[in-house]
Short mmCIF file of C-alpha atoms and ligand atoms in Angstrom, two decimals:
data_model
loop_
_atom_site.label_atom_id
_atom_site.label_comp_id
_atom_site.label_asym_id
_atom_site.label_seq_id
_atom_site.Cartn_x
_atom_site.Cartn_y
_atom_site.Cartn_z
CA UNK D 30 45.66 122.01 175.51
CA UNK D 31 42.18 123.00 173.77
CA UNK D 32 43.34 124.50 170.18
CA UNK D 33 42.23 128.01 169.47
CA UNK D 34 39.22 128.84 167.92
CA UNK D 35 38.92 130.95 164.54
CA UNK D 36 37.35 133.65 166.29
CA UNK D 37 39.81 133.65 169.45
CA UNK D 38 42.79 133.58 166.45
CA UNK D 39 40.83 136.87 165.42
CA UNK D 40 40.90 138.66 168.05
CA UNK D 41 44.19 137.64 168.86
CA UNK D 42 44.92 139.03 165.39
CA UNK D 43 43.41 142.02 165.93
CA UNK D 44 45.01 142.51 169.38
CA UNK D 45 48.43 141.93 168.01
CA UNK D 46 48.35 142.90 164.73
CA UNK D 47 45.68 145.14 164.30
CA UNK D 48 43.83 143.30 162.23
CA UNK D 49 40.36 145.72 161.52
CA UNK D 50 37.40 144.48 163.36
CA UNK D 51 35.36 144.66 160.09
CA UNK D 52 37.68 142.07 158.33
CA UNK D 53 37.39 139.90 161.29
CA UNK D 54 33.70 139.71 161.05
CA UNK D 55 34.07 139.49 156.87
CA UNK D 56 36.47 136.30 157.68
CA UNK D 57 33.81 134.85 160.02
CA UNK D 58 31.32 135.08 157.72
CA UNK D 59 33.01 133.36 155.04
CA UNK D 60 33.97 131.21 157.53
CA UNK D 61 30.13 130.53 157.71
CA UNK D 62 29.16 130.48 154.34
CA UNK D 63 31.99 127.69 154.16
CA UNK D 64 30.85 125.82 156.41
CA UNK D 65 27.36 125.80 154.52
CA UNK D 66 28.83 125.04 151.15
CA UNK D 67 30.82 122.33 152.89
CA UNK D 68 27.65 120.83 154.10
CA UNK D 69 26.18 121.10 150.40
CA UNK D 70 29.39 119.71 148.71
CA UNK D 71 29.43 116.66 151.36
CA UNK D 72 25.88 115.48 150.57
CA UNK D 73 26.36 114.95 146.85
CA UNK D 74 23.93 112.91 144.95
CA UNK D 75 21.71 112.89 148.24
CA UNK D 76 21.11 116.51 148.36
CA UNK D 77 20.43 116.80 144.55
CA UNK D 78 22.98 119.02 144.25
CA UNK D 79 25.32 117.08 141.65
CA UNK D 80 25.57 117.55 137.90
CA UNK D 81 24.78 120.33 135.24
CA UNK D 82 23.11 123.67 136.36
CA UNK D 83 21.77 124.30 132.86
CA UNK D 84 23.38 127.56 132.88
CA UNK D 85 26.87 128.86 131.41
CA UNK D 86 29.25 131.58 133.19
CA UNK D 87 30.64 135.08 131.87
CA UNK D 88 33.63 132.40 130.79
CA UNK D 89 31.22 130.47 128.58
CA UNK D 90 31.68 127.20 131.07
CA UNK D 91 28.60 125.08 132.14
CA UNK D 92 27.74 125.64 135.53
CA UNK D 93 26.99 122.97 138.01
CA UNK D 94 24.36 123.21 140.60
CA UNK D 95 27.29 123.98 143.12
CA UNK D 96 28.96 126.57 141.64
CA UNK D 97 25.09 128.35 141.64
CA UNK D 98 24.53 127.52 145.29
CA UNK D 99 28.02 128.06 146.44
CA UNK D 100 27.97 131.66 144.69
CA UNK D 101 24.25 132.33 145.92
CA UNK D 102 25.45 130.99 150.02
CA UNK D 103 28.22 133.73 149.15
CA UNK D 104 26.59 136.08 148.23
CA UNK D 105 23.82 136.28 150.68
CA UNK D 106 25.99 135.82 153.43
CA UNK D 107 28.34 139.01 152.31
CA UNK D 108 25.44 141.21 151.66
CA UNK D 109 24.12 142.76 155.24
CA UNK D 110 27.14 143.11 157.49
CA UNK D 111 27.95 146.68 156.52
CA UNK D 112 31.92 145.61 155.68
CA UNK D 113 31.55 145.03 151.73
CA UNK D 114 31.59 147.83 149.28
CA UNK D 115 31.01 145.31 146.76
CA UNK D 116 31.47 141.63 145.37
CA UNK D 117 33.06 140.17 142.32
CA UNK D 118 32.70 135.99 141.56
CA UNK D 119 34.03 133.91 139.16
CA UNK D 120 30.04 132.92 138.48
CA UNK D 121 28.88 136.87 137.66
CA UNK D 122 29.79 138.28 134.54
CA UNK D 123 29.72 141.58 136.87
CA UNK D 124 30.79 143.01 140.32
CA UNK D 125 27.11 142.97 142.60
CA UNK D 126 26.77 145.73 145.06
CA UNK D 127 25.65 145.31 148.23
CA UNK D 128 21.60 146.26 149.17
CA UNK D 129 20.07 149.56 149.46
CA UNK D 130 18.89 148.37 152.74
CA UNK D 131 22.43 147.25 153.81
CA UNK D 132 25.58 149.84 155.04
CA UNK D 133 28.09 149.83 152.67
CA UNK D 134 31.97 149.06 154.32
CA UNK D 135 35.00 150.05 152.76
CA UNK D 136 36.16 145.99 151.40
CA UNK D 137 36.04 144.38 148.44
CA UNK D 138 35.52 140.86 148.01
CA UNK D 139 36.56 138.46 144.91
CA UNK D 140 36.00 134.46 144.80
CA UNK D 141 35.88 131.37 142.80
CA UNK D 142 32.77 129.97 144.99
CA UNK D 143 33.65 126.51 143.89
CA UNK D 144 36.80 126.10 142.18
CA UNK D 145 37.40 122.35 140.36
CA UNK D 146 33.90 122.24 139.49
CA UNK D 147 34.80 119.57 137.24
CA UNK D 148 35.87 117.32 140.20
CA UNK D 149 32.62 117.35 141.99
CA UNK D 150 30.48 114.74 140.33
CA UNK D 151 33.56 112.06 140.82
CA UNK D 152 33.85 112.87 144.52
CA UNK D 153 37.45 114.91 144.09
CA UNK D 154 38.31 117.76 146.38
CA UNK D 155 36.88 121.19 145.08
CA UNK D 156 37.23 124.51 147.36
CA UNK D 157 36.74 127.61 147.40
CA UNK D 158 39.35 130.68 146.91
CA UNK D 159 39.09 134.05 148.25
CA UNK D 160 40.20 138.18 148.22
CA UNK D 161 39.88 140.88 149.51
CA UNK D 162 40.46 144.61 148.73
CA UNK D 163 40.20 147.71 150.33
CA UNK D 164 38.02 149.69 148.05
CA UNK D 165 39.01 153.23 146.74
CA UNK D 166 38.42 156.02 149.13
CA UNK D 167 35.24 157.91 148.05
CA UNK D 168 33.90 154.88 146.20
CA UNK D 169 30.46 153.86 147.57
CA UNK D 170 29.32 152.34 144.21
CA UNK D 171 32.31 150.58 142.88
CA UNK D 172 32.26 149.48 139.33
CA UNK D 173 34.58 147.00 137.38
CA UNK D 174 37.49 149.82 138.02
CA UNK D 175 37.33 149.49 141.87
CA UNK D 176 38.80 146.15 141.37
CA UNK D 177 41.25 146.49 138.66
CA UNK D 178 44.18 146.25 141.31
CA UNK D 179 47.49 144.01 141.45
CA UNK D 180 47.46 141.57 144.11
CA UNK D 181 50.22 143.48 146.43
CA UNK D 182 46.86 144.94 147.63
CA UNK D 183 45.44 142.08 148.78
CA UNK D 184 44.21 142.88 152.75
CA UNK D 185 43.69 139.08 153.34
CA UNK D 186 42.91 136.29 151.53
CA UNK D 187 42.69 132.60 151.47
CA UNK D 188 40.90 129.01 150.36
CA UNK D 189 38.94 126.49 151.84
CA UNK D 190 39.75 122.81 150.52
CA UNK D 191 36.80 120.21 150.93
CA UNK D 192 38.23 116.86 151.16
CA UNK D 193 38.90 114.40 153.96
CA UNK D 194 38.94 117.11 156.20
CA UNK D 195 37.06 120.91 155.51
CA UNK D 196 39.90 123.14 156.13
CA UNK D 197 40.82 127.01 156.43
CA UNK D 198 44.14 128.56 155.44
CA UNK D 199 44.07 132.39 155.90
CA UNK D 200 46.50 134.78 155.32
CA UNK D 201 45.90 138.79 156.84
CA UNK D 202 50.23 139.77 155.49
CA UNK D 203 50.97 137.80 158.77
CA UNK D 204 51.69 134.73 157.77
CA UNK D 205 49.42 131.31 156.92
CA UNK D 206 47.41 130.16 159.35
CA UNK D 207 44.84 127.11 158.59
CA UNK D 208 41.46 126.56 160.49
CA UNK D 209 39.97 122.55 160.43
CA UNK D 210 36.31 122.54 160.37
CA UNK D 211 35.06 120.46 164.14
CA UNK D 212 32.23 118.80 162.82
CA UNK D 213 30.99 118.34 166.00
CA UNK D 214 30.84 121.37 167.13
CA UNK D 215 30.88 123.21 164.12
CA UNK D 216 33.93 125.34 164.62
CA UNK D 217 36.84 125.96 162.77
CA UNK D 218 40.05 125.02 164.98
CA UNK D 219 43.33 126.21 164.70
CA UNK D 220 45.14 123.36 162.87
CA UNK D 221 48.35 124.80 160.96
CA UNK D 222 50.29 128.03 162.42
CA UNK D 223 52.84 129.63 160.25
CA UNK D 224 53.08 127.43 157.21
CA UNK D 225 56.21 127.31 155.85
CA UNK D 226 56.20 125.97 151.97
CA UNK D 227 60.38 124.41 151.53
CA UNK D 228 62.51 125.88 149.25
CA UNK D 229 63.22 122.79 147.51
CA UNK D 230 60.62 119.62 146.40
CA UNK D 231 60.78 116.57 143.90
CA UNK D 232 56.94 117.12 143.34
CA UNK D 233 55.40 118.87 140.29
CA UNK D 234 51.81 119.89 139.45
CA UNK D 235 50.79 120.08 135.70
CA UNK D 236 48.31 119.06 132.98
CA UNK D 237 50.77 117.10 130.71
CA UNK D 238 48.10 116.52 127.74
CA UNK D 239 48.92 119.92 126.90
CA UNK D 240 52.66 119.60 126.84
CA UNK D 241 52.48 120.29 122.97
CA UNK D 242 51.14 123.38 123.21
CA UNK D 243 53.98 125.11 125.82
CA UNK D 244 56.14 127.46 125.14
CA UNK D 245 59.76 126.03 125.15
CA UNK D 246 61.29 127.75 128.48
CA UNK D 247 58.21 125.45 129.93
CA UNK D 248 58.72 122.53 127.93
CA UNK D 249 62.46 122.18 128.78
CA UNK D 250 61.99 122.48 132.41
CA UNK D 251 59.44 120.18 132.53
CA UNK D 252 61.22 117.63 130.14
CA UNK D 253 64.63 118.32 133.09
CA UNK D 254 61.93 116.87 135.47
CA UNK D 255 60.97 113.96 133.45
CA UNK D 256 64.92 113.05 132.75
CA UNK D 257 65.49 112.54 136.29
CA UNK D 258 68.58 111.51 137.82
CA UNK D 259 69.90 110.31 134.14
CA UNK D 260 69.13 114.43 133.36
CA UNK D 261 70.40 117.55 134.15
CA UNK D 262 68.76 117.64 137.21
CA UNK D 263 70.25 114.44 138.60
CA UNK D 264 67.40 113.67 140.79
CA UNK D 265 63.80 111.80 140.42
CA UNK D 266 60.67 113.96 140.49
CA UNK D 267 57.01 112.37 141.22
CA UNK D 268 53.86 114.13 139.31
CA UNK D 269 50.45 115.14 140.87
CA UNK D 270 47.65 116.64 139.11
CA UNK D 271 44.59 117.04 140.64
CA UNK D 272 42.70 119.45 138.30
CA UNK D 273 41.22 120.89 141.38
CA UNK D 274 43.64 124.03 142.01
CA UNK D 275 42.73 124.25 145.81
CA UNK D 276 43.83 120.67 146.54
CA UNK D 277 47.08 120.83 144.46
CA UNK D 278 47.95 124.20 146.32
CA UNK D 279 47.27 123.32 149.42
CA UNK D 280 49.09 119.72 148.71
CA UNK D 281 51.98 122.58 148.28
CA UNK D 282 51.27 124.56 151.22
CA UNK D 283 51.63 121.21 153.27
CA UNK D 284 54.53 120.00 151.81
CA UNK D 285 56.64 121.13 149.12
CA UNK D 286 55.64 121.09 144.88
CA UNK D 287 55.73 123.11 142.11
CA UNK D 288 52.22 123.91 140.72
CA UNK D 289 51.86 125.41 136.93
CA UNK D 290 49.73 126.66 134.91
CA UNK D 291 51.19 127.70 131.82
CA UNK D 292 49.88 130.18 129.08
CA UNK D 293 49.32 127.49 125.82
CA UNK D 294 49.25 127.74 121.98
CA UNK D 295 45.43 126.82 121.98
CA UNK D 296 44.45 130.01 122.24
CA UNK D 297 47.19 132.58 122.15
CA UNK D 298 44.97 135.48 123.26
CA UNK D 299 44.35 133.62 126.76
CA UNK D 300 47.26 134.37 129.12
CA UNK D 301 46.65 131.08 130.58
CA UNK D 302 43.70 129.54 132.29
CA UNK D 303 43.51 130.48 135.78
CA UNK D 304 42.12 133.80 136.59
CA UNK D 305 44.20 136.14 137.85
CA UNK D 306 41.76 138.21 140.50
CA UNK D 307 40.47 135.39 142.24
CA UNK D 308 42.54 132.40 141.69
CA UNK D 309 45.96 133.68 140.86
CA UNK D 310 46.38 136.87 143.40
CA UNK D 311 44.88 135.08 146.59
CA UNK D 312 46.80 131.89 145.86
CA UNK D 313 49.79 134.19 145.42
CA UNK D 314 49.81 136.19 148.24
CA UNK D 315 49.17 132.95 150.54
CA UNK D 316 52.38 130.93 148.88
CA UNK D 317 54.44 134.09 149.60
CA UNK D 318 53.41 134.64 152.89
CA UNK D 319 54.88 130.90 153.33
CA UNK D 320 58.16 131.25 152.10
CA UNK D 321 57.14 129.91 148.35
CA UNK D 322 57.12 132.10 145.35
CA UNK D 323 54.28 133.07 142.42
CA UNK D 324 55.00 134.44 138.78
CA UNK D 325 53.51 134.68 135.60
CA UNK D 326 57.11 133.35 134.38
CA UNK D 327 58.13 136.76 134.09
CA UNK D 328 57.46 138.36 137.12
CA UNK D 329 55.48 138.06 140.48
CA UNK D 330 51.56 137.20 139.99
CA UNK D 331 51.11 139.83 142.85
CA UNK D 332 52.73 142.83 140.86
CA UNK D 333 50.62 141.85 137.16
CA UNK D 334 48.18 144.88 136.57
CA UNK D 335 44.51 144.01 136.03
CA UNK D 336 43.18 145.06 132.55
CA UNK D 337 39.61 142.89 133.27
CA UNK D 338 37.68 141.26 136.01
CA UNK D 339 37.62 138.14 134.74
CA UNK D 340 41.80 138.20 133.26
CA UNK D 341 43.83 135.28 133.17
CA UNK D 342 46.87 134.80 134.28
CA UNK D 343 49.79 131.98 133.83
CA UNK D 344 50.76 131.02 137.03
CA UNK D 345 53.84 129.19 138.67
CA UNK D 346 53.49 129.03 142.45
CA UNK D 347 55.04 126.94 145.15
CA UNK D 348 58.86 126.11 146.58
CA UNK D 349 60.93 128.67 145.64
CA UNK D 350 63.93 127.59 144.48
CA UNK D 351 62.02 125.73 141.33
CA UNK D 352 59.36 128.65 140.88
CA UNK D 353 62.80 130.71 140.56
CA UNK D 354 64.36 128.51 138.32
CA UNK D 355 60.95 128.35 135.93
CA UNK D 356 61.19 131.91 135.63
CA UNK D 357 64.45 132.00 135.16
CA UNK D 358 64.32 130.23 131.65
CA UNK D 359 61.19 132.46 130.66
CA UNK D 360 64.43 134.97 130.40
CA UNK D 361 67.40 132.65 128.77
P1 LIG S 2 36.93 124.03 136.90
O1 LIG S 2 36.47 124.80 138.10
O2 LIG S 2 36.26 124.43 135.64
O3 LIG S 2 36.98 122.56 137.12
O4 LIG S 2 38.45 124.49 136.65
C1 LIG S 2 39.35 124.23 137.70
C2 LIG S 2 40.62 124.98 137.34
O5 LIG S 2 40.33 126.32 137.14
C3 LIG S 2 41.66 124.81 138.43
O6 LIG S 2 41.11 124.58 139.68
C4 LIG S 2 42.47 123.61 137.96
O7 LIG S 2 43.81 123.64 138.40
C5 LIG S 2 42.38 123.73 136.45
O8 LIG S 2 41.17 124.43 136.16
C6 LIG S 2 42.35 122.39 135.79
O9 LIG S 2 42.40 122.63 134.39
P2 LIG S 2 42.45 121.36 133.39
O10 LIG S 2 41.08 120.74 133.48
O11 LIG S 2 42.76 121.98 132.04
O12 LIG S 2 43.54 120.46 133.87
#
């Protein structure tokens, strides 16, 4: 049986759940725009597209030539279908509103355009993450303030992992449904229906070099991991860490793990590394739309209240029952 389309899961979407007709078309046009930054990510070194951009970001991080492109494909693509109220990137120190010569929509949308930038010149999976917002009534010029809200808000959102395979995974507060790009005929095919992340795993996801700098709830549960079955635990646990967020998260979504990103003594002031608009809430609202679970160690990602566009967030996401117990020690 031919597998459904992106567009025919749309409509279906919209038939069934009543999804809005103007986030259908935003979703297919990021569903473009993917497509074109998977075409720009796949041709590395041939397309000139590798390496340093020369630039740095409102985080102070050097920019590769992808993250400008990807951001710019973004950006253009969003600008004329009359959906947006406005943009926000992990690339623009500020949100970008949408062309005098464009209709405005009611939507916001937030992305990383490339997130793992620091995977793509060693040919590592890097994707890209995505939210979206409904933007306050009577807003037609939204500022930083039209974004500033927690992630239970979230209309839709989801990633797109380029690896082996260019791949989808959307959530509309339906459930996770992931898309595999066709390169043949250039379509995005349903693949995954109703992703289900388990409750339990034996796999973890963290940047151990830092292990020095946790705070101790994190250190002991991690250290229970590492004891294995002579530990508390009483069972062996396998590591993965692929520094590129999308393909650890969506390693989750396919089959188990616990992913973390813990706030660190480096720099106190820094609630962790991840941001929490455009990595943490979209990541967050897909894991619990699967089953899995997402908190700051103290409380769900999707609840934390945006001070800044650009705020970080510590983030523990994936099977529940180990998310739950994580959290749990953040209050012993
Ligand atoms: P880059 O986009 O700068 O590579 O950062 C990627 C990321 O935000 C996230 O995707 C990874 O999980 C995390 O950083 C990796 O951080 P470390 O390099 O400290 O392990």
């Amino acid at each position: 049986m031919a597998r459904l389309s992106l567009t025919h899961h749309l409509i279906r979407c919209e038939r069934e759940h009543g999804l809005d007709p103007d986030l259908r078309l935003l979703l297919e046009v990021v569903a473009r725009a993917v497509k074109a930054i998977s075409h720009a990510v796949g041709k590395g070194a041939l397309g000139g597209v590798l390496g340093a951009a020369g630039s740095t970001n409102v985080q102070g991080e050097a920019q590769k030539k992808l993250d400008v492109l990807s951001n710019e494909i973004l950006v253009e693509a969003n600008s004329w279908g009359g959906y947006l109220a406005g943009m926000a990137s992990e690339e623009m120190d500020g949100p970008v509103g949408i062309p005098v010569a464009y209709p405005r929509g009611k939507y916001l949308l937030l992305y990383d355009p490339l997130d793992g930038s620091s995977n793509i010149d060693v040919n590592v999976s890097v994707g890209t993450i995505f939210s979206v917002l409904k933007c306050p009534p009577g807003v037609t010029e939204p500022d930083e303030r039209s974004f500033l809200q927690p992630g239970s808000q979230q209309v839709c959102a989801g990633y797109a992992v380029y690896g082996p395979q260019t791949l989808m995974m959307l959530t509309i507060g339906h459930g996770v449904f992931g898309f595999t790009l066709d390169r043949d005929t250039g379509s995005f095919l349903l693949t995954h229906e109703q992703v289900q992340i388990p409750a339990d795993t034996g796999e973890f996801a963290i940047n151990a070099s830092n292990m020095r700098h946790w705070e101790p709830p994190v250190k002991r549960y991690v250290n229970e991991l590492l004891a294995g079955r002579t530990g508390p635990r009483g069972r062996d646990f396998n590591m993965r860490w692929v520094a590129s967020m999308v393909a650890d998260v969506h390693r989750i979504m396919s089959r188990g793990g616990i992913f973390m990103y813990p706030r660190d003594a480096r720099d106190p002031g820094k609630p962790g590394r991840l941001r929490l608009l455009y990595e943490g809430n979209p990541m967050a609202f897909l894991v619990e739309q699967a089953g899995g679970a997402a908190t700051n160690g103290h409380q769900r990602i999707l609840e934390v209240l945006p001070g800044k566009l650009h705020e970080r967030v510590a983030v523990f996401l994936g099977s529940k029952n180990e998310v739950d117990l994580v959290t749990s020690y953040h209050r012993a």
